[in-house]
mmCIF file of C-alpha atoms and ligand atoms in Angstrom:
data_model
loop_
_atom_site.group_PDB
_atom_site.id
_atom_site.type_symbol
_atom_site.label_atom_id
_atom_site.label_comp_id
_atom_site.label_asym_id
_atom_site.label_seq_id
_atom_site.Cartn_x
_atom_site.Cartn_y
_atom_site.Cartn_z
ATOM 1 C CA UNK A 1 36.210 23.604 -77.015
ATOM 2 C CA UNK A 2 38.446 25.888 -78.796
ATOM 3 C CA UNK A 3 37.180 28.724 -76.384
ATOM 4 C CA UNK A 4 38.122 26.800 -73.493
ATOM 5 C CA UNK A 5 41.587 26.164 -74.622
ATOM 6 C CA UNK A 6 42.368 29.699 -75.690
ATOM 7 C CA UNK A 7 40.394 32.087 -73.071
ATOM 8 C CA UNK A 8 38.665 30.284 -70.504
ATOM 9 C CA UNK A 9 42.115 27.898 -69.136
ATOM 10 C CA UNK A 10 45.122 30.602 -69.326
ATOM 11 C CA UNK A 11 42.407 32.567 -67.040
ATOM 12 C CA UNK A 12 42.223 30.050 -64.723
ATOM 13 C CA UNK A 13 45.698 29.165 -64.648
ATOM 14 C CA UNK A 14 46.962 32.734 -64.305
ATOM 15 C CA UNK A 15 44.691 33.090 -61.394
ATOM 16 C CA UNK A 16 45.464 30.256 -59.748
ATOM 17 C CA UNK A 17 45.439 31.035 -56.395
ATOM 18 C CA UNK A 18 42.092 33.156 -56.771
ATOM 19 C CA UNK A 19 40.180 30.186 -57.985
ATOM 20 C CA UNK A 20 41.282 28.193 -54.979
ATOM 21 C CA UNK A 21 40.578 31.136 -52.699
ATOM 22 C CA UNK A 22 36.921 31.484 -53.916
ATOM 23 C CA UNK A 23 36.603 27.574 -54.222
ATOM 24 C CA UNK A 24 37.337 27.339 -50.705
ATOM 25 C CA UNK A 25 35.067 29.662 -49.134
ATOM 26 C CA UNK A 26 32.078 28.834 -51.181
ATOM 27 C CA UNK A 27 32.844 25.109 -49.335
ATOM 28 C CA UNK A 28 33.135 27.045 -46.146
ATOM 29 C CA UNK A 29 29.973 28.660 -46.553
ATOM 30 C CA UNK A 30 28.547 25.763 -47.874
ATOM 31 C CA UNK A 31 29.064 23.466 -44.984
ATOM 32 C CA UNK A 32 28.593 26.303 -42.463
ATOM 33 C CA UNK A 33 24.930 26.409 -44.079
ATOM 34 C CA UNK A 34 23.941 23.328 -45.961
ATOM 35 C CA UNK A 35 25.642 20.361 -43.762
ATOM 36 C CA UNK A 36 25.215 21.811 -39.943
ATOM 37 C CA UNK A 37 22.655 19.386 -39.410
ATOM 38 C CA UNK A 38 24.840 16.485 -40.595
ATOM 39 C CA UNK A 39 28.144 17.877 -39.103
ATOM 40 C CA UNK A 40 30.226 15.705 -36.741
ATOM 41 C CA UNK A 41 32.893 17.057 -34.681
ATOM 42 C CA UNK A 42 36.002 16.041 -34.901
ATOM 43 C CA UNK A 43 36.728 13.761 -31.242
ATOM 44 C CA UNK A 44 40.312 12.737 -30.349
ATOM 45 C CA UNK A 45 39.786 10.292 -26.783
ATOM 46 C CA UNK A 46 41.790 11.643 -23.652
ATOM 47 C CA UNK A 47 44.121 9.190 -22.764
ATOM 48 C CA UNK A 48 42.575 7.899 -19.706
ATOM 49 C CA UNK A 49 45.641 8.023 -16.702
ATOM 50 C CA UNK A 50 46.650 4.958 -15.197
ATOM 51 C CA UNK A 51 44.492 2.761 -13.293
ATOM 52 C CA UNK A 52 45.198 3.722 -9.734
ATOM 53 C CA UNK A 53 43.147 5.257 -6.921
ATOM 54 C CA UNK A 54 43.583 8.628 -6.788
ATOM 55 C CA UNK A 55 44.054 10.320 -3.156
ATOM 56 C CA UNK A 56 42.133 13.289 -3.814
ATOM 57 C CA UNK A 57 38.627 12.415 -6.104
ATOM 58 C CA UNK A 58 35.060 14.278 -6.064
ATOM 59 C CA UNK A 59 33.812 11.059 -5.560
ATOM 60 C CA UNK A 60 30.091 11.033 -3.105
ATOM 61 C CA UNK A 61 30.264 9.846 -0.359
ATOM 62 C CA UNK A 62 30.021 5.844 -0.417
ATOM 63 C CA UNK A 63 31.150 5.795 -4.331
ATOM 64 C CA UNK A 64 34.113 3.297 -4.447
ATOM 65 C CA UNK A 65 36.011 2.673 -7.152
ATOM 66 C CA UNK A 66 34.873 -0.609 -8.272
ATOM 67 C CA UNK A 67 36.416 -4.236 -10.246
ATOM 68 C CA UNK A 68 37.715 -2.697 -13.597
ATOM 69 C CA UNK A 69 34.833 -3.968 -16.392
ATOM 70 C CA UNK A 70 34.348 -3.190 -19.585
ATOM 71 C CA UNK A 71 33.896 0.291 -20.204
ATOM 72 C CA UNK A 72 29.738 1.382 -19.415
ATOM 73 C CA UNK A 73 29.657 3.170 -22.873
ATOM 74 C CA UNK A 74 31.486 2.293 -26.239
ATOM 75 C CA UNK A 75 34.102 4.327 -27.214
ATOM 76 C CA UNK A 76 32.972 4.035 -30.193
ATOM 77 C CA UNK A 77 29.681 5.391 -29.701
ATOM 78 C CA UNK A 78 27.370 6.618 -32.762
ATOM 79 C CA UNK A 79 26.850 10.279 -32.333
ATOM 80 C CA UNK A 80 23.797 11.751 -34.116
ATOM 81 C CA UNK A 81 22.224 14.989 -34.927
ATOM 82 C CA UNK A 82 20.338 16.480 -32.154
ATOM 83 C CA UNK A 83 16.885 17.434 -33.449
ATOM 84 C CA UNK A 84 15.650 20.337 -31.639
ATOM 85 C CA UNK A 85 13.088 22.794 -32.529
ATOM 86 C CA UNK A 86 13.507 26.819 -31.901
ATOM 87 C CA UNK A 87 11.497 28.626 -30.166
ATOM 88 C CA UNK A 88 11.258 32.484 -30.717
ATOM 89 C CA UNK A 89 11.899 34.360 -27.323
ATOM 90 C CA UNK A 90 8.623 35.132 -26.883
ATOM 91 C CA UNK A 91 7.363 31.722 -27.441
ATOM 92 C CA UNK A 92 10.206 30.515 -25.178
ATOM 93 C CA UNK A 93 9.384 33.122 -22.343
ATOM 94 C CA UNK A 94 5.661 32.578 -22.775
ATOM 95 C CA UNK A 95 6.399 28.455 -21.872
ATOM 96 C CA UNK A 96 9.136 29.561 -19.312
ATOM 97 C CA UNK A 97 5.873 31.474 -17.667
ATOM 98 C CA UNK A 98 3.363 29.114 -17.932
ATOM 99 C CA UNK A 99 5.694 26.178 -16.660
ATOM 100 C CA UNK A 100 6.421 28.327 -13.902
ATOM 101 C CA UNK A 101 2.404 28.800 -12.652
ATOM 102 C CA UNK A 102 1.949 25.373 -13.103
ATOM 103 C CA UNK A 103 4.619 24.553 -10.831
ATOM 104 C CA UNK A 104 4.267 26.256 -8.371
ATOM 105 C CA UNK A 105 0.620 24.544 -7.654
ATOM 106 C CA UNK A 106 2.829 22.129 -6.325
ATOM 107 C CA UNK A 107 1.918 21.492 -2.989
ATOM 108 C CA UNK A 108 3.261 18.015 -0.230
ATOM 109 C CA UNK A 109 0.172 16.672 0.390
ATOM 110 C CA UNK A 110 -0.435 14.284 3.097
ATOM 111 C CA UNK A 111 -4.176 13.512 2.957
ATOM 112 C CA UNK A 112 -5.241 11.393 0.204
ATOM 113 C CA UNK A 113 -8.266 9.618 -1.652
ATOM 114 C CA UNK A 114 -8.368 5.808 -2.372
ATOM 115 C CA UNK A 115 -9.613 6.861 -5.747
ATOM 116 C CA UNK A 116 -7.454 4.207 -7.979
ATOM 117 C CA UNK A 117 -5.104 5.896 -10.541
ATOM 118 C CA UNK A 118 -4.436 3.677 -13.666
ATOM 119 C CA UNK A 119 -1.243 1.718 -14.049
ATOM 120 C CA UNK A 120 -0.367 3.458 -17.364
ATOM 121 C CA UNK A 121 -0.332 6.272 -15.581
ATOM 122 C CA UNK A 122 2.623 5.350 -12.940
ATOM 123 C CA UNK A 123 4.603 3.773 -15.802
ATOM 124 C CA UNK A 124 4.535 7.342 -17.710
ATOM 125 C CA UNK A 125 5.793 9.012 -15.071
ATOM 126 C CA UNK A 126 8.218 6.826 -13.870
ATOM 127 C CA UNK A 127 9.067 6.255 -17.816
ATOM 128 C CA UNK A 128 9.547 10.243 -17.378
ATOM 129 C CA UNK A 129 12.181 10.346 -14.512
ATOM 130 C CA UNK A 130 14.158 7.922 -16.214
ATOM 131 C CA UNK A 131 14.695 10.347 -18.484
ATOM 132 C CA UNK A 132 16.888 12.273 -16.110
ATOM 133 C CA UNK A 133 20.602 12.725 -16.593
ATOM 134 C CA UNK A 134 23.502 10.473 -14.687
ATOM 135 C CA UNK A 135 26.738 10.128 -14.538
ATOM 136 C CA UNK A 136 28.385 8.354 -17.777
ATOM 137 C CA UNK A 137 24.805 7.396 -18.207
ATOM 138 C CA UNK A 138 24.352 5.087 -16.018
ATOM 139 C CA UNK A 139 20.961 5.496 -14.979
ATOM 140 C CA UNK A 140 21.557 4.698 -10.743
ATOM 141 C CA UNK A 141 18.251 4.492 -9.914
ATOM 142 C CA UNK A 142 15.199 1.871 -9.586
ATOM 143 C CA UNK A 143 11.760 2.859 -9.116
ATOM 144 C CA UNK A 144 9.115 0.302 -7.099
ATOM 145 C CA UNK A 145 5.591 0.815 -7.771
ATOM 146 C CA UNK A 146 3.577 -0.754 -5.184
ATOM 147 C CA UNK A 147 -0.119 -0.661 -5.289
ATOM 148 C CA UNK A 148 -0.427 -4.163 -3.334
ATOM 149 C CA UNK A 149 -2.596 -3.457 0.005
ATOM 150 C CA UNK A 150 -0.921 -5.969 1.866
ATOM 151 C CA UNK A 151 2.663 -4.612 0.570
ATOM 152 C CA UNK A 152 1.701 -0.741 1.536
ATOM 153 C CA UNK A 153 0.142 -1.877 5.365
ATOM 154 C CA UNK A 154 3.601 -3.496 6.111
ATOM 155 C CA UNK A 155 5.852 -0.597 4.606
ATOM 156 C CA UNK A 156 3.626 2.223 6.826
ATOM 157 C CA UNK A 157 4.170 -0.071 9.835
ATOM 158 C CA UNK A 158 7.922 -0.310 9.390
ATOM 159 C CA UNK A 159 8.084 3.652 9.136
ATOM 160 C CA UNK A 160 5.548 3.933 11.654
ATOM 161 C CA UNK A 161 7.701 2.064 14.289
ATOM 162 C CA UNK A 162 10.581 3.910 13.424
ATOM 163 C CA UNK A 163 9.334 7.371 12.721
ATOM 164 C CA UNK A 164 8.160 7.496 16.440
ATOM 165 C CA UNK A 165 11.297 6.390 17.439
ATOM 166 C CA UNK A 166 12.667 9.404 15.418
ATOM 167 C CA UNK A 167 9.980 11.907 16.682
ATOM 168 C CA UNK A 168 10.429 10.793 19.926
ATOM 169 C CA UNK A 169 14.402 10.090 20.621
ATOM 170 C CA UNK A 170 16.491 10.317 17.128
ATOM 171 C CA UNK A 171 15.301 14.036 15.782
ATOM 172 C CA UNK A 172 15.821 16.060 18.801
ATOM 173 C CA UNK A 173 13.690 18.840 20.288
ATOM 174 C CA UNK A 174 14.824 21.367 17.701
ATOM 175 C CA UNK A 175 14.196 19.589 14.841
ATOM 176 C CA UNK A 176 10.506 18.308 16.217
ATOM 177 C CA UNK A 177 9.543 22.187 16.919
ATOM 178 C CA UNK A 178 10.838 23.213 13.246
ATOM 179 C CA UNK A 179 8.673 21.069 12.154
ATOM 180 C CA UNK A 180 5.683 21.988 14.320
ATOM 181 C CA UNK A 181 3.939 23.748 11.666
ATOM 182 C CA UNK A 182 3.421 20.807 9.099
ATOM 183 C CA UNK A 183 1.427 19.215 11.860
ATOM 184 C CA UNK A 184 3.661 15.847 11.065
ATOM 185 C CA UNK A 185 4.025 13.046 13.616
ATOM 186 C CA UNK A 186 4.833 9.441 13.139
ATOM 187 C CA UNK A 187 0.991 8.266 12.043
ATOM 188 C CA UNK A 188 1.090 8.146 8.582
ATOM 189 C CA UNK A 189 -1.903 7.125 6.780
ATOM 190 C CA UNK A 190 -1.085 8.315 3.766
ATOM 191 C CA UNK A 191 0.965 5.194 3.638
ATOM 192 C CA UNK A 192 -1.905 2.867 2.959
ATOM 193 C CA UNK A 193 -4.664 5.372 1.575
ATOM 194 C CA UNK A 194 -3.292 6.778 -1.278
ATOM 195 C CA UNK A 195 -3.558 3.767 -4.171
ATOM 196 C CA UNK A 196 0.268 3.646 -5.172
ATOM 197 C CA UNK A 197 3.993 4.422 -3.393
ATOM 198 C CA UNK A 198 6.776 4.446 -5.714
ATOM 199 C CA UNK A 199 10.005 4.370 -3.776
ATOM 200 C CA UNK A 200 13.089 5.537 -5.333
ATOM 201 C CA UNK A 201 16.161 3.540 -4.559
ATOM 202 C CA UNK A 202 19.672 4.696 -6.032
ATOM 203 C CA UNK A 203 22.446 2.097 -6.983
ATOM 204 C CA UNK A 204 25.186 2.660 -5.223
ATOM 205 C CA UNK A 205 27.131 0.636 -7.893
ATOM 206 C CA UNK A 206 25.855 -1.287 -10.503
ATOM 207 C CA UNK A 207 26.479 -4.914 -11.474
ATOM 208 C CA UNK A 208 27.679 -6.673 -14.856
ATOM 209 C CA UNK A 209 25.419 -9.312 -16.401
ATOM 210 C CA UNK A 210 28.681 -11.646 -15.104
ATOM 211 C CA UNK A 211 28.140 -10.293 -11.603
ATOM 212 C CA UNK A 212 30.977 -7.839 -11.119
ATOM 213 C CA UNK A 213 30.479 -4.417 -9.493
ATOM 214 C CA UNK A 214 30.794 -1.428 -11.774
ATOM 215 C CA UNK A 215 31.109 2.138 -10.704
ATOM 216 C CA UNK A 216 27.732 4.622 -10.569
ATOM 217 C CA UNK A 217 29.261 8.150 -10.689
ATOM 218 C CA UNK A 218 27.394 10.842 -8.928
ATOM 219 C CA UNK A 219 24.682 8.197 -8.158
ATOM 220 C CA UNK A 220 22.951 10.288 -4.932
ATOM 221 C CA UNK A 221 22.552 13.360 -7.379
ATOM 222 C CA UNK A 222 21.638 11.975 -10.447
ATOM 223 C CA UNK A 223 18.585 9.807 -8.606
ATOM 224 C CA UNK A 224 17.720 12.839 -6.894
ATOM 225 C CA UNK A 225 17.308 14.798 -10.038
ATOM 226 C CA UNK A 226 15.302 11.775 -11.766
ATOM 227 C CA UNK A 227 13.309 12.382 -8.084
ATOM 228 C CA UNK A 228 13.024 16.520 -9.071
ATOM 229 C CA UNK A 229 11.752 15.015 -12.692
ATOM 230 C CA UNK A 230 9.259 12.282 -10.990
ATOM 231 C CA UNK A 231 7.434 15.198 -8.400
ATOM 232 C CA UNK A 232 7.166 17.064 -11.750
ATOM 233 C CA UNK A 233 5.460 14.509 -14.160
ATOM 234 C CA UNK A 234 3.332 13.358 -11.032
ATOM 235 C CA UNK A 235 2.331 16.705 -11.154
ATOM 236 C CA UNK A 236 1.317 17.617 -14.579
ATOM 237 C CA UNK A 237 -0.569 14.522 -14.264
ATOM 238 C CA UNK A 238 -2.850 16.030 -12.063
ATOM 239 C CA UNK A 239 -1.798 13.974 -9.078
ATOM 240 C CA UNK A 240 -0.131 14.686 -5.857
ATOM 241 C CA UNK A 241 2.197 12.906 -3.658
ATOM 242 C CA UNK A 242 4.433 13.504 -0.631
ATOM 243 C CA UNK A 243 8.834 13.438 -0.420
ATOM 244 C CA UNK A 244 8.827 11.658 2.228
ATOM 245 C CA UNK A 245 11.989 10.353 3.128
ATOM 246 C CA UNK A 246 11.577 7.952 6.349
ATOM 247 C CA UNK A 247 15.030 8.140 8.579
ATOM 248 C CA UNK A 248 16.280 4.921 8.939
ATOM 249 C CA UNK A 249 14.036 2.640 6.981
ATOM 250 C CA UNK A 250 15.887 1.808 4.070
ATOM 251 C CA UNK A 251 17.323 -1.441 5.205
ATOM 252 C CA UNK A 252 14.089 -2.706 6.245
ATOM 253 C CA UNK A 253 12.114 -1.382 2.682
ATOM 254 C CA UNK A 254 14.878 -3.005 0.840
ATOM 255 C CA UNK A 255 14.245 -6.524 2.656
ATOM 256 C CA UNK A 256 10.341 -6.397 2.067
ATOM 257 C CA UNK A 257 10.593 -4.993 -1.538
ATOM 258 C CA UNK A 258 13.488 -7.799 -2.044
ATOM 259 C CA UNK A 259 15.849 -4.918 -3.077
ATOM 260 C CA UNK A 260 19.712 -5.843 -3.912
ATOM 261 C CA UNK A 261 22.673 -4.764 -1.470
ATOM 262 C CA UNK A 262 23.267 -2.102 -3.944
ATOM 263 C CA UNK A 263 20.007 -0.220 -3.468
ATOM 264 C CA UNK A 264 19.434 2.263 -1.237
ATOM 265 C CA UNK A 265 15.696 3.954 -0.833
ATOM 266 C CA UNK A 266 16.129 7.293 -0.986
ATOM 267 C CA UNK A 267 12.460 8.698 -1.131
ATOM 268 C CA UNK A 268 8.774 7.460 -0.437
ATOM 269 C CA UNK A 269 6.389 8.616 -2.545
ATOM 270 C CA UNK A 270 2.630 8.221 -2.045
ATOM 271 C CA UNK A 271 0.938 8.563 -5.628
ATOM 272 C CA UNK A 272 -2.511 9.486 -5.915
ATOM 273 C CA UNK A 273 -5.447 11.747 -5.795
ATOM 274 C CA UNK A 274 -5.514 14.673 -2.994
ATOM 275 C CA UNK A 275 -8.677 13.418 -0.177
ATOM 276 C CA UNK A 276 -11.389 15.742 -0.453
ATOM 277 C CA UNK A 277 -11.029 17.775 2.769
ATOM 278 C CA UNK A 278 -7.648 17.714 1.994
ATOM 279 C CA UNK A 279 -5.673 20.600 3.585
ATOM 280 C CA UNK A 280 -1.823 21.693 3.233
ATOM 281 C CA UNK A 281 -0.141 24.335 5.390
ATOM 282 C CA UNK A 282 0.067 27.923 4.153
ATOM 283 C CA UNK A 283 3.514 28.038 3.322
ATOM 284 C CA UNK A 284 4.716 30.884 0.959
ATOM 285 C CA UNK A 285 7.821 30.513 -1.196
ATOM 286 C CA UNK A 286 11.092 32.657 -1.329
ATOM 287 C CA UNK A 287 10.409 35.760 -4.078
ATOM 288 C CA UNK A 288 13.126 35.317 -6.926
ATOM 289 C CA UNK A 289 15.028 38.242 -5.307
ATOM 290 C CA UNK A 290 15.972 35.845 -2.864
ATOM 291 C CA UNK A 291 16.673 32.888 -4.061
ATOM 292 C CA UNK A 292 18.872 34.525 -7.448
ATOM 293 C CA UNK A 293 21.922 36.722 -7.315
ATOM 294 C CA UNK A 294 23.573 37.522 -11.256
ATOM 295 C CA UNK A 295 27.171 37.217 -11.676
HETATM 296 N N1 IYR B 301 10.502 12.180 8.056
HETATM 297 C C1 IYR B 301 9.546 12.614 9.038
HETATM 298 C C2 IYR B 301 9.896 13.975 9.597
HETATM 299 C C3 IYR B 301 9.973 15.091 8.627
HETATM 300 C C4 IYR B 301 11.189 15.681 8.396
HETATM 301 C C5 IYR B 301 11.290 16.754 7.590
HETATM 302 I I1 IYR B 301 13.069 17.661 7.365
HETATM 303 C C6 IYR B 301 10.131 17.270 6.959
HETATM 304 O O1 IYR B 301 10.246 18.367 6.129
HETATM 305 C C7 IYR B 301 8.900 16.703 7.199
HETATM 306 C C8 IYR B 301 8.846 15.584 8.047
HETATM 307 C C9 IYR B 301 8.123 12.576 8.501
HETATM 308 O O2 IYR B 301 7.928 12.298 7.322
HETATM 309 O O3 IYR B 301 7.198 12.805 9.272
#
């Protein structure tokens, strides 16, 4: 005690300001270190500008400000650590690689096999472009799995009748000679052989549980990136399917799948095994010197 009084406190007190120097960095150094995974950052909420519509907006095309609602996410929102492993740059460029070869395996396919594919299967990969990113998070997009025989005779005969309307009339002879080379015309068995479609409708807005509309930012490129993620997953599960994305349809696949005015298909996706004598045209792909430029 004694110690304390006589040598240990007129020390501290006479160097005042070094003890709070050296107390302050070792917490610095401390929560640089020891608390990163627990840190939270320090969020003051723009003001958001009054409710008006703005002349000039980068709003898509068809994306109208909607009934004001309560806001899609709480302000309030928890924010949590983000649990992410690292990968050494080998390990990363090794996966980077190997992602790469299996990708580009990816082939359109347009001849398939009946061979059934499992349910599960179609809800993981669905269950996997839903994990695709959207504007405010709001998720624009429904997926319809149809494996129904009935169901998949009457969607190939509504694109059917109106693909050889667009072969014939809408496309033009440009457009029909582009595509000479895919050997495509408006028969399109692939339709009813392969044993699912999933079509991929985005909201256009999205509705309240007390029926108002609510705005769907970005909805035509955040349901075509959950498409991007969907071709992927339908991939790596070792089945193969077709973007096909009938001209004029939607309407009519909206009616029959008992879609809401807010849906529009975007893509038609035949899910299944490739047929046996399966064959796909020999199409190379752009080398990375011509498809990347560094700035
Ligand atoms: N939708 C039609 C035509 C078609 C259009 C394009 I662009 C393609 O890359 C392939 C086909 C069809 O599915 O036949």
């Amino acid at each position: 005690m004694v110690l304390i009084e006589k040598f240990v406190l007129p020390l501290l007190i006479d160097n005042f300001l070094t003890v709070v120097l050296i107390a302050g960095f070792g917490y610095l150094i401390y929560r640089n270190h020891f608390l990163a995974h627990v840190r939270t950052r320090k969020f003051k909420p723009p003001t958001p500008p009054p409710a008006r519509r703005l002349q000039f907006t980068n709003r898509e095309d068809g994306e109208e400000d909607q009934e004001t609602c309560e806001p899609h996410l709480p302000a309030d929102l928890e924010q949590i650590p983000f649990v992410h492993p690292r990968l050494s740059p080998e390990e990363s460029q090794r996966r980077a690689h190997e992602f790469y070869q299996l990708m580009n395996k990816r082939r359109s396919v347009r001849f398939f096999s009946s061979d059934p594919v499992p349910r599960s299967v179609v809800d993981d990969v669905i269950r996997t472009a839903g994990t695709a990113p959207s504007g405010a998070h709001t998720e624009p997009w429904t997926f319809v799995a149809i494996c129904e025989k009935d169901t998949k005779a009457q969607i190939r005969q509504i694109i059917e009748e109106e693909e050889e309307i667009n072969y014939t009339k809408r496309m033009g002879a440009q457009w029909v000679r582009d595509l000479a080379g895919l050997r495509t015309n408006w028969v399109k068995e692939y339709l009813t052989e392969a044993p699912w479609l999933i079509v991929l409708f985005k909201q256009t807005y999205g509705i309240t549980p007390d029926g108002r509309k609510k705005n769907h930012y970005y909805h035509e490129i955040s349901a075509a990136i959950s498409g991007g993620i969907l071709l992927s997953a339908i991939h790596y599960a070792g089945l193969v399917t077709l973007t096909s994305t009938p001209l004029n349809c939607g309407p009519a696949l909206r009616n029959i799948l008992g879609r809401p005015a807010n849906e529009k298909a975007m893509l038609v996706l035949p899910v299944g095994y490739p047929a046996k004598d399966a064959t796909v045209p020999a199409l190379k792909r752009k080398p990375l010197e011509e498809i990347m430029v560094t700035a």
